[in-house]
Each structure stands twice: as C-alpha cells, then as structure tokens.
Amino acid sequence: MIDNPFNPAPGAVPSVFEGREKEINTFQKMLGDLDKSRPTPTVLVLYAPRGNGKTALLTYIKGHTEELCRQIGLKNEITTITATPPQCNMSNIYQTITGTDMPIERSKTNAISGGIRAFLKMESKSESTQIYGSEATSYFEVFKRTSDIQRTLLCIDEAHTMDRNDLRDVLQGAQQCTQNHIPVSVVLAGTPGLVDVINSCEATFSQRYPQMTLKLLDDNSARKVFENPFKSNGMSVPHEYVREVLDKSHNYPHFLQLFGSFTWEHCIEEQVFEKRPSLWEKVNADFEEAKDQMYRQRYNELRKTKLTEAAYEIAELYSHKDQYLPEELTKYLGAIDILDSEEVLQTLNQLGYIWEPGHGRYLERGIPSLMNYVIEQEKLNRSRSDFIDQAIHSRLSRDAGT
C-alpha cells in the first residue's frame, strides 16, 4: 500500500501545494530585497483565520527558500527561519536564527557598581561592542550580529499571542534593520486579530507595514489539491465525488486534507479507487465527525467568552449577504440590545469568526459552514431552554394546586 499523501495535521504542508502563487511571489520579492548589495529589508504582516494555511505557507517557504532564490538568480545565500512566540526573547531568537547560544562573558570589576556584571559581546564585520547586561541588549543588535552569519528571513508564527513588549521591541529592531540596510526581514503571521495587536504596541511605522491575507482556495486549486495525489498514483476519483468534496469543504484547506485523508483510507484497496457507495458513506461520516469536533471547539470558545448570542445573530445576518461593513454589524448588534457591540465585533474578528480579507473594509465569514453550525446549536439550545422553562412552570403550577 502507498502511504496516505494527505496530512490534516496543523501546519503540515500538503503533498500538492496549490493556489498560493501570489503569496509565494511576495516572499520571493522579500528574498530579492535581502540579496541586494544595499539590502532593503521589510516587515510583512500575514493574517487569516485558523486553518487557511498560514503555517503551511511559512513551512513551504522555509523548505523551498534555496529553490526560490535560484529561480530569480540571487547571488547570496538566504536562510528562512520559522519561530513561535516562546522562542522570541532575545537570547532565544539569536539561538533560533544562528543555531548557537548567545555569547556571554564576564567583565572585570565595574568601576561604577564595584561588582562583576555579565555582558554580551556583539561583534560585527565593522565594529566590536560590549553591551553590559542582557537587559541592555536590543533586538537590532541581535539582528545585526546574526546578519554577519547569514541573511535572514525571520517568520514568527502565531504572532498575535506574542508578549506586547517583546513584539514592540522586535518591530523596533526590524525598523532599525530597514534604516541601516541590515539584511534581516521579519514576517509576522497570525489570526485576523494580529493587526489590532500590532497597532496596540504603538511601534514606529506599525500601521504602514504591508499586509497579506490568505483566502480560501479557488475551485481549480482546491480540485488539484484533492485530485492530484490520486492521479499521481494512477487513480481517478469519480467526478461526482470531487464535486461533493468541494461543496462540503468550501475549499477550506484543512477540510480538503481531511476529506482526502479519509477518502484514501476508505476507498483505496490494492491501489485501485473503488467507487462503492458504502465506502463513500464512511468517508462522509468520518469527515462530518471531524468537522463537528472542530466546530464544537470553536463554539465552546464563543460560549466561554459569552458571545454565542451575538455569533448567532451575525450568522443569521450573513445567511442573506456575504459582506458587511463593521459599522453595519455594530449598528445591527446595538439595535437588538447586544451590549458593547464594538468590543463584541472586535473579539469575533480576533477569533476569526468574521474577518477582513484585504479588499476594502468589508467583513466576511471566516469559515462559512461554521456559522451554520452556530445557528443549529443555538436553535437547539433555545428549544431545550424553552422545554425546561415549560417544565418548571408546569411543576410550579402543580405545586400551587396542591
């Protein structure tokens, strides 16, 4: 048996990576800017709802940096590093980029304090400086030191969870790299709430950083992602099955991997695709169970933050139209007595329930079918609540009668 080519694990790169040509070109330009004799490093903000493929894209870029550089004829070696917020204090980020520990030495007696203090020795090709105390070190000094070892594209995933002070310091260090032509560029990737987090840092020029979003795949790309692993192994998926996969997955990258994995698991026997209704029913059943498990987790997020009522009302609204301006949603929530409607809208955006996909100011659904799930759950919960109220009323009436 051939290994299952589909991988729905978070952040895994699909065996068929399609539909991200525009984003890959953006990364290629960033690599080209680092290759210049007088580099022009930048900061890029990448945001999208969970499951749209941000981590997979960063992993793909990291694994294909050498190839991408070769395609556009770059002269210098450039390394792509991926990191998460826990790795992003200054000593860890140095170790993450270079693979070695930050050099720490001991100085002689300090004339001011009379004591012995640790210092970091930061040497570059043009100068050598001794910076006393790790608290005196800047991210710029770390970036400058690492750039002597390698030109670097640093991609920080889940950046929306980063400590605000660390994030602000990283942004200031990256800004200094831009000003001083130090070949280190930074990509910040996260959920739609990332933009608000960056703005809250009040870092210089933070609102001027270019932004990029990852949308759902178009039909052609989604079809290739699902079909091509079968085709490359000499199999053909019935057309009606492919259409059903696209309809039920909404071209959502994570769902395509789930559907593909279950299809491979149930429908491949002796390397031949079997068109059997019973097998396809198993595929659909497993997919629906996995999808509902994810949706239960998302619904519980809304419940814990007491947003289920607002999420339900917004879902009902989106059943009539695909896009709304933020002020339209705020006005609607306020009119139906949802308190703190602006704050509610911001939180739903941070959770990726709604988001601004980068064209105009319109907000769209994060995952279309998630809103359907919210509507179903809220209607079910409300009917149960009505039943309990009726039971209580009936019991009280009986008690009063006796």
Short mmCIF file of C-alpha atoms in Angstrom, two decimals:
data_model
loop_
_atom_site.label_atom_id
_atom_site.label_comp_id
_atom_site.label_asym_id
_atom_site.label_seq_id
_atom_site.Cartn_x
_atom_site.Cartn_y
_atom_site.Cartn_z
CA MET A 1 0.00 0.00 0.00
CA ILE A 2 1.13 3.53 -0.78
CA ASP A 3 1.42 5.93 2.14
CA ASN A 4 -1.51 8.29 2.59
CA PRO A 5 -0.40 11.52 0.83
CA PHE A 6 -2.89 13.71 2.73
CA ASN A 7 -1.98 15.24 6.08
CA PRO A 8 -4.59 17.24 8.02
CA ALA A 9 -2.21 17.88 10.93
CA PRO A 10 -1.96 21.60 11.84
CA GLY A 11 0.73 23.36 9.80
CA ALA A 12 1.59 20.36 7.61
CA VAL A 13 2.49 21.19 4.01
CA PRO A 14 0.11 19.39 1.60
CA SER A 15 1.67 16.99 -0.89
CA VAL A 16 0.04 19.15 -3.58
CA PHE A 17 0.63 22.82 -2.74
CA GLU A 18 -1.63 24.90 -4.98
CA GLY A 19 -3.28 28.30 -5.12
CA ARG A 20 -0.61 30.34 -3.33
CA GLU A 21 1.36 31.65 -6.31
CA LYS A 22 0.69 35.31 -5.48
CA GLU A 23 1.86 34.86 -1.88
CA ILE A 24 4.96 32.93 -2.96
CA ASN A 25 5.85 35.77 -5.35
CA THR A 26 5.60 38.21 -2.43
CA PHE A 27 8.05 36.12 -0.43
CA GLN A 28 10.34 35.87 -3.44
CA LYS A 29 10.44 39.66 -3.65
CA MET A 30 11.36 39.83 0.05
CA LEU A 31 14.21 37.40 -0.58
CA GLY A 32 15.35 39.51 -3.54
CA ASP A 33 15.37 42.64 -1.36
CA LEU A 34 17.67 40.87 1.12
CA ASP A 35 20.05 39.87 -1.70
CA LYS A 36 20.84 43.43 -2.78
CA SER A 37 24.29 44.89 -2.15
CA ARG A 38 22.43 47.53 -0.17
CA PRO A 39 19.60 45.40 1.30
CA THR A 40 16.09 46.80 1.74
CA PRO A 41 14.60 44.60 4.49
CA THR A 42 10.91 44.87 5.33
CA VAL A 43 8.22 43.75 7.79
CA LEU A 44 5.25 41.83 6.36
CA VAL A 45 2.03 41.15 8.28
CA LEU A 46 0.30 37.90 7.21
CA TYR A 47 -3.12 37.18 8.70
CA ALA A 48 -6.05 34.85 8.10
CA PRO A 49 -8.48 32.69 10.10
CA ARG A 50 -7.12 29.47 11.57
CA GLY A 51 -6.91 26.65 9.07
CA ASN A 52 -6.42 28.83 5.98
CA GLY A 53 -2.83 27.62 5.67
CA LYS A 54 -0.58 30.30 7.21
CA THR A 55 1.75 27.85 8.96
CA ALA A 56 1.82 25.57 5.93
CA LEU A 57 2.81 28.52 3.73
CA LEU A 58 5.62 29.55 6.08
CA THR A 59 6.85 25.95 6.24
CA TYR A 60 6.74 25.73 2.45
CA ILE A 61 8.77 28.93 2.08
CA LYS A 62 11.32 27.69 4.60
CA GLY A 63 11.73 24.38 2.79
CA HIS A 64 11.93 25.97 -0.67
CA THR A 65 13.96 29.12 0.00
CA GLU A 66 17.00 27.84 -1.87
CA GLU A 67 14.87 26.95 -4.89
CA LEU A 68 13.01 30.28 -4.80
CA CYS A 69 16.31 32.17 -4.65
CA ARG A 70 17.70 30.17 -7.56
CA GLN A 71 14.61 30.87 -9.69
CA ILE A 72 15.26 34.61 -9.58
CA GLY A 73 19.05 34.37 -9.77
CA LEU A 74 20.03 35.58 -6.30
CA LYS A 75 23.74 35.66 -5.52
CA ASN A 76 23.81 35.44 -1.72
CA GLU A 77 22.66 32.58 0.48
CA ILE A 78 19.50 33.50 2.38
CA THR A 79 18.00 31.44 5.18
CA THR A 80 14.33 31.37 6.19
CA ILE A 81 13.77 30.77 9.90
CA THR A 82 10.37 29.98 11.41
CA ALA A 83 9.78 30.69 15.09
CA THR A 84 6.93 30.87 17.60
CA PRO A 85 6.46 33.47 20.38
CA PRO A 86 8.14 31.36 23.13
CA GLN A 87 11.30 31.43 21.02
CA CYS A 88 11.24 35.19 20.63
CA ASN A 89 13.08 36.62 23.59
CA MET A 90 16.46 37.99 22.58
CA SER A 91 18.69 35.07 23.56
CA ASN A 92 16.27 32.51 22.08
CA ILE A 93 15.84 34.38 18.84
CA TYR A 94 19.62 34.52 18.41
CA GLN A 95 19.83 30.78 19.02
CA THR A 96 16.88 30.12 16.67
CA ILE A 97 18.48 32.05 13.81
CA THR A 98 22.13 31.01 14.23
CA GLY A 99 21.80 27.61 15.87
CA THR A 100 24.27 28.67 18.57
CA ASP A 101 23.90 30.24 22.02
CA MET A 102 24.26 33.95 22.55
CA PRO A 103 27.91 34.58 23.59
CA ILE A 104 28.04 35.63 27.28
CA GLU A 105 31.30 36.53 29.03
CA ARG A 106 32.40 38.06 32.32
CA SER A 107 33.81 41.56 32.59
CA LYS A 108 36.33 42.84 35.09
CA THR A 109 35.25 44.85 38.11
CA ASN A 110 32.92 47.62 37.04
CA ALA A 111 34.12 50.99 38.31
CA ILE A 112 30.58 52.25 38.91
CA SER A 113 28.97 49.33 40.70
CA GLY A 114 32.12 47.75 42.12
CA GLY A 115 30.72 44.39 41.14
CA ILE A 116 31.13 41.88 38.34
CA ARG A 117 28.47 42.02 35.64
CA ALA A 118 27.82 39.76 32.69
CA PHE A 119 27.99 41.30 29.24
CA LEU A 120 27.17 40.20 25.73
CA LYS A 121 29.94 40.63 23.21
CA MET A 122 28.42 41.54 19.88
CA GLU A 123 30.97 41.55 17.06
CA SER A 124 30.23 42.56 13.51
CA LYS A 125 32.47 42.93 10.49
CA SER A 126 32.66 46.67 11.00
CA GLU A 127 32.80 47.02 14.78
CA SER A 128 33.01 45.27 18.12
CA THR A 129 30.84 46.39 21.01
CA GLN A 130 30.37 45.17 24.56
CA ILE A 131 26.85 45.60 25.89
CA TYR A 132 26.51 45.19 29.68
CA GLY A 133 23.59 43.17 30.98
CA SER A 134 21.15 41.29 28.79
CA GLU A 135 18.55 43.93 29.59
CA ALA A 136 20.66 46.48 27.70
CA THR A 137 20.69 44.40 24.51
CA SER A 138 18.35 45.35 21.66
CA TYR A 139 16.80 43.14 19.02
CA PHE A 140 18.58 45.30 16.49
CA GLU A 141 21.95 44.26 17.95
CA VAL A 142 20.83 40.63 17.76
CA PHE A 143 19.69 41.07 14.14
CA LYS A 144 22.92 42.88 13.25
CA ARG A 145 25.03 40.11 14.75
CA THR A 146 23.11 37.32 13.02
CA SER A 147 23.25 39.13 9.68
CA ASP A 148 27.04 38.74 9.74
CA ILE A 149 26.46 35.00 9.78
CA GLN A 150 23.60 34.86 7.29
CA ARG A 151 21.00 36.97 5.53
CA THR A 152 17.74 36.02 7.19
CA LEU A 153 14.01 35.99 6.60
CA LEU A 154 12.56 35.55 10.10
CA CYS A 155 8.94 34.31 10.15
CA ILE A 156 7.17 34.47 13.52
CA ASP A 157 4.05 32.32 13.54
CA GLU A 158 1.15 32.84 16.00
CA ALA A 159 2.43 36.39 16.42
CA HIS A 160 -0.94 37.52 17.77
CA THR A 161 -0.10 35.66 21.02
CA MET A 162 3.26 37.38 21.45
CA ASP A 163 4.01 39.48 24.53
CA ARG A 164 3.30 43.12 23.62
CA ASN A 165 6.67 44.36 24.89
CA ASP A 166 8.61 41.69 23.00
CA LEU A 167 6.57 42.37 19.87
CA ARG A 168 7.16 46.11 20.08
CA ASP A 169 10.91 45.54 20.57
CA VAL A 170 11.04 43.16 17.59
CA LEU A 171 9.27 45.74 15.43
CA GLN A 172 11.64 48.48 16.53
CA GLY A 173 14.63 46.23 15.82
CA ALA A 174 13.24 45.38 12.38
CA GLN A 175 12.69 49.08 11.70
CA GLN A 176 16.33 49.78 12.52
CA CYS A 177 17.34 47.00 10.12
CA THR A 178 15.39 48.79 7.40
CA GLN A 179 17.01 52.12 8.21
CA ASN A 180 20.52 50.66 8.37
CA HIS A 181 20.18 48.17 5.47
CA ILE A 182 20.83 45.15 7.73
CA PRO A 183 19.70 42.04 5.77
CA VAL A 184 17.08 40.69 8.18
CA SER A 185 13.39 40.84 7.21
CA VAL A 186 10.52 39.85 9.52
CA VAL A 187 7.18 38.21 8.75
CA LEU A 188 4.51 38.30 11.45
CA ALA A 189 1.79 35.70 10.91
CA GLY A 190 -1.38 35.25 12.94
CA THR A 191 -5.16 35.38 13.13
CA PRO A 192 -7.14 38.43 11.92
CA GLY A 193 -6.68 39.99 15.38
CA LEU A 194 -2.95 40.34 14.68
CA VAL A 195 -3.39 43.77 13.11
CA ASP A 196 -5.01 45.13 16.28
CA VAL A 197 -2.27 43.58 18.42
CA ILE A 198 0.44 45.24 16.32
CA ASN A 199 -1.32 48.60 16.47
CA SER A 200 -1.65 48.31 20.25
CA CYS A 201 2.15 48.13 20.52
CA GLU A 202 2.39 51.72 19.26
CA ALA A 203 5.62 50.84 17.48
CA THR A 204 7.02 53.30 14.95
CA PHE A 205 5.51 52.88 11.47
CA SER A 206 3.45 49.82 12.59
CA GLN A 207 0.41 50.97 10.60
CA ARG A 208 2.49 51.27 7.42
CA TYR A 209 3.59 47.65 7.23
CA PRO A 210 2.36 45.85 4.10
CA GLN A 211 -0.34 43.27 4.83
CA MET A 212 -1.16 39.99 3.12
CA THR A 213 -4.09 37.65 3.68
CA LEU A 214 -4.71 34.02 2.83
CA LYS A 215 -8.15 33.37 1.40
CA LEU A 216 -9.88 30.08 0.72
CA LEU A 217 -8.65 28.28 -2.40
CA ASP A 218 -10.39 28.80 -5.72
CA ASP A 219 -12.21 25.84 -7.28
CA ASN A 220 -9.40 24.94 -9.67
CA SER A 221 -6.72 24.91 -6.94
CA ALA A 222 -8.96 23.04 -4.49
CA ARG A 223 -9.68 20.39 -7.11
CA LYS A 224 -5.95 19.87 -7.74
CA VAL A 225 -5.22 19.61 -4.02
CA PHE A 226 -7.77 16.82 -3.69
CA GLU A 227 -7.48 15.04 -7.05
CA ASN A 228 -3.78 15.16 -7.97
CA PRO A 229 -2.48 12.85 -5.21
CA PHE A 230 -4.81 10.17 -6.59
CA LYS A 231 -3.89 10.93 -10.21
CA SER A 232 -0.16 10.76 -9.49
CA ASN A 233 -0.75 7.22 -8.20
CA GLY A 234 -2.72 6.15 -11.28
CA MET A 235 -6.20 6.56 -9.79
CA SER A 236 -9.22 8.59 -10.81
CA VAL A 237 -11.81 9.92 -8.39
CA PRO A 238 -15.40 9.91 -9.73
CA HIS A 239 -16.42 13.40 -10.79
CA GLU A 240 -19.50 13.49 -8.56
CA TYR A 241 -17.30 12.71 -5.53
CA VAL A 242 -14.93 15.55 -6.34
CA ARG A 243 -17.84 17.97 -6.68
CA GLU A 244 -19.18 16.84 -3.32
CA VAL A 245 -15.78 17.36 -1.67
CA LEU A 246 -15.54 20.93 -2.98
CA ASP A 247 -19.10 21.72 -1.89
CA LYS A 248 -18.71 20.36 1.63
CA SER A 249 -15.19 21.66 2.25
CA HIS A 250 -15.93 25.19 0.93
CA ASN A 251 -12.35 24.95 -0.49
CA TYR A 252 -11.08 25.31 3.08
CA PRO A 253 -7.50 23.90 3.02
CA HIS A 254 -7.81 21.95 6.29
CA PHE A 255 -11.08 20.32 5.24
CA LEU A 256 -9.62 19.31 1.87
CA GLN A 257 -6.85 17.43 3.69
CA LEU A 258 -9.39 15.79 6.00
CA PHE A 259 -11.58 14.68 3.09
CA GLY A 260 -8.57 13.47 1.13
CA SER A 261 -7.18 11.52 4.07
CA PHE A 262 -10.47 9.72 4.77
CA THR A 263 -11.02 9.04 1.06
CA TRP A 264 -7.58 7.48 0.79
CA GLU A 265 -8.14 5.47 3.96
CA HIS A 266 -11.51 4.00 2.96
CA CYS A 267 -11.52 3.96 -0.83
CA ILE A 268 -8.08 2.64 -1.76
CA GLU A 269 -7.90 -1.11 -2.00
CA GLU A 270 -4.95 -2.72 -3.73
CA GLN A 271 -4.01 0.65 -5.25
CA VAL A 272 -7.34 0.92 -7.10
CA PHE A 273 -10.00 3.54 -6.38
CA GLU A 274 -13.23 1.71 -5.61
CA LYS A 275 -16.49 3.51 -6.47
CA ARG A 276 -18.65 2.00 -3.76
CA PRO A 277 -21.48 3.94 -2.11
CA SER A 278 -20.86 2.20 1.22
CA LEU A 279 -17.21 3.30 1.28
CA TRP A 280 -18.09 6.86 0.31
CA GLU A 281 -20.64 6.94 3.11
CA LYS A 282 -17.84 6.09 5.55
CA VAL A 283 -15.72 8.91 4.12
CA ASN A 284 -18.55 11.39 4.61
CA ALA A 285 -19.34 10.14 8.11
CA ASP A 286 -15.72 10.47 9.26
CA PHE A 287 -15.41 13.90 7.67
CA GLU A 288 -18.57 15.19 9.33
CA GLU A 289 -17.43 13.85 12.71
CA ALA A 290 -14.00 15.51 12.41
CA LYS A 291 -15.56 18.77 11.20
CA ASP A 292 -18.10 18.82 14.03
CA GLN A 293 -15.36 18.14 16.57
CA MET A 294 -13.52 21.24 15.38
CA TYR A 295 -16.72 23.26 15.33
CA ARG A 296 -17.56 22.20 18.89
CA GLN A 297 -14.23 23.61 19.99
CA ARG A 298 -14.91 26.88 18.17
CA TYR A 299 -18.44 27.03 19.59
CA ASN A 300 -17.08 26.49 23.10
CA GLU A 301 -14.72 29.43 22.54
CA LEU A 302 -17.73 31.59 21.79
CA ARG A 303 -19.63 30.20 24.77
CA LYS A 304 -16.76 30.82 27.21
CA THR A 305 -16.50 34.43 26.05
CA LYS A 306 -20.32 34.79 26.20
CA LEU A 307 -20.55 35.54 22.50
CA THR A 308 -22.91 32.81 21.32
CA GLU A 309 -25.94 35.12 21.09
CA ALA A 310 -24.02 37.71 19.05
CA ALA A 311 -22.47 34.96 16.89
CA TYR A 312 -25.95 33.53 16.22
CA GLU A 313 -27.41 36.90 15.24
CA ILE A 314 -24.46 37.64 12.94
CA ALA A 315 -24.74 34.17 11.38
CA GLU A 316 -28.41 34.81 10.61
CA LEU A 317 -27.44 38.12 9.04
CA TYR A 318 -24.76 36.51 6.85
CA SER A 319 -27.27 33.96 5.58
CA HIS A 320 -28.68 36.84 3.49
CA LYS A 321 -25.47 38.53 2.32
CA ASP A 322 -21.74 37.71 2.12
CA GLN A 323 -20.22 41.06 3.18
CA TYR A 324 -20.95 43.77 5.73
CA LEU A 325 -19.15 46.91 6.83
CA PRO A 326 -18.07 46.94 10.50
CA GLU A 327 -20.42 49.83 11.29
CA GLU A 328 -23.33 47.93 9.75
CA LEU A 329 -22.72 44.97 12.07
CA THR A 330 -22.19 47.25 15.06
CA LYS A 331 -25.46 49.08 14.36
CA TYR A 332 -27.33 45.80 13.98
CA LEU A 333 -25.99 44.32 17.22
CA GLY A 334 -26.74 47.53 19.09
CA ALA A 335 -30.29 47.63 17.76
CA ILE A 336 -31.03 44.14 19.13
CA ASP A 337 -29.60 45.04 22.56
CA ILE A 338 -26.21 43.30 22.32
CA LEU A 339 -24.13 45.27 24.81
CA ASP A 340 -20.66 46.61 23.89
CA SER A 341 -21.28 45.79 20.23
CA GLU A 342 -17.97 47.27 19.02
CA GLU A 343 -15.98 45.20 21.52
CA VAL A 344 -18.01 42.10 20.64
CA LEU A 345 -17.28 42.62 16.95
CA GLN A 346 -13.57 43.05 17.65
CA THR A 347 -13.44 39.81 19.65
CA LEU A 348 -15.28 37.87 16.93
CA ASN A 349 -12.74 39.24 14.46
CA GLN A 350 -9.85 38.16 16.68
CA LEU A 351 -11.32 34.65 16.85
CA GLY A 352 -11.59 34.53 13.06
CA TYR A 353 -15.37 34.11 13.13
CA ILE A 354 -15.54 37.12 10.82
CA TRP A 355 -12.61 38.84 9.16
CA GLU A 356 -11.49 41.45 6.67
CA PRO A 357 -9.89 39.56 3.77
CA GLY A 358 -7.99 42.53 2.44
CA HIS A 359 -10.25 44.18 -0.14
CA GLY A 360 -11.95 47.27 1.16
CA ARG A 361 -13.27 47.35 4.70
CA TYR A 362 -15.87 44.62 4.30
CA LEU A 363 -16.06 41.78 6.81
CA GLU A 364 -16.73 38.24 5.61
CA ARG A 365 -17.29 34.87 7.24
CA GLY A 366 -14.16 33.11 8.50
CA ILE A 367 -15.49 29.65 7.67
CA PRO A 368 -18.94 29.72 6.03
CA SER A 369 -20.17 26.41 7.42
CA LEU A 370 -19.15 27.35 10.99
CA MET A 371 -21.97 29.88 11.06
CA ASN A 372 -24.40 27.14 10.02
CA TYR A 373 -23.20 25.08 12.98
CA VAL A 374 -23.68 28.04 15.36
CA ILE A 375 -27.23 28.56 14.11
CA GLU A 376 -28.08 24.87 14.60
CA GLN A 377 -26.59 24.76 18.11
CA GLU A 378 -28.26 27.97 19.25
CA LYS A 379 -31.67 26.85 17.97
CA LEU A 380 -31.20 23.51 19.71
CA ASN A 381 -30.12 25.17 22.96
CA ARG A 382 -33.03 27.59 22.84
CA SER A 383 -35.57 24.81 22.28
CA ARG A 384 -34.10 22.93 25.24
CA SER A 385 -34.23 26.07 27.34
CA ASP A 386 -37.90 26.59 26.39
CA PHE A 387 -38.65 22.98 27.34
CA ILE A 388 -37.01 23.41 30.76
CA ASP A 389 -38.93 26.67 31.33
CA GLN A 390 -42.17 24.92 30.47
CA ALA A 391 -41.32 22.01 32.78
CA ILE A 392 -40.55 24.40 35.63
CA HIS A 393 -43.76 26.33 35.04
CA SER A 394 -45.76 23.10 34.93
CA ARG A 395 -44.20 21.85 38.17
CA LEU A 396 -44.81 25.16 39.95
CA SER A 397 -48.41 25.12 38.79
CA ARG A 398 -48.93 21.62 40.17
CA ASP A 399 -47.31 22.57 43.46
CA ALA A 400 -49.54 25.63 43.73
CA GLY A 401 -52.61 23.50 43.06
CA THR A 402 -51.79 21.05 45.83
#
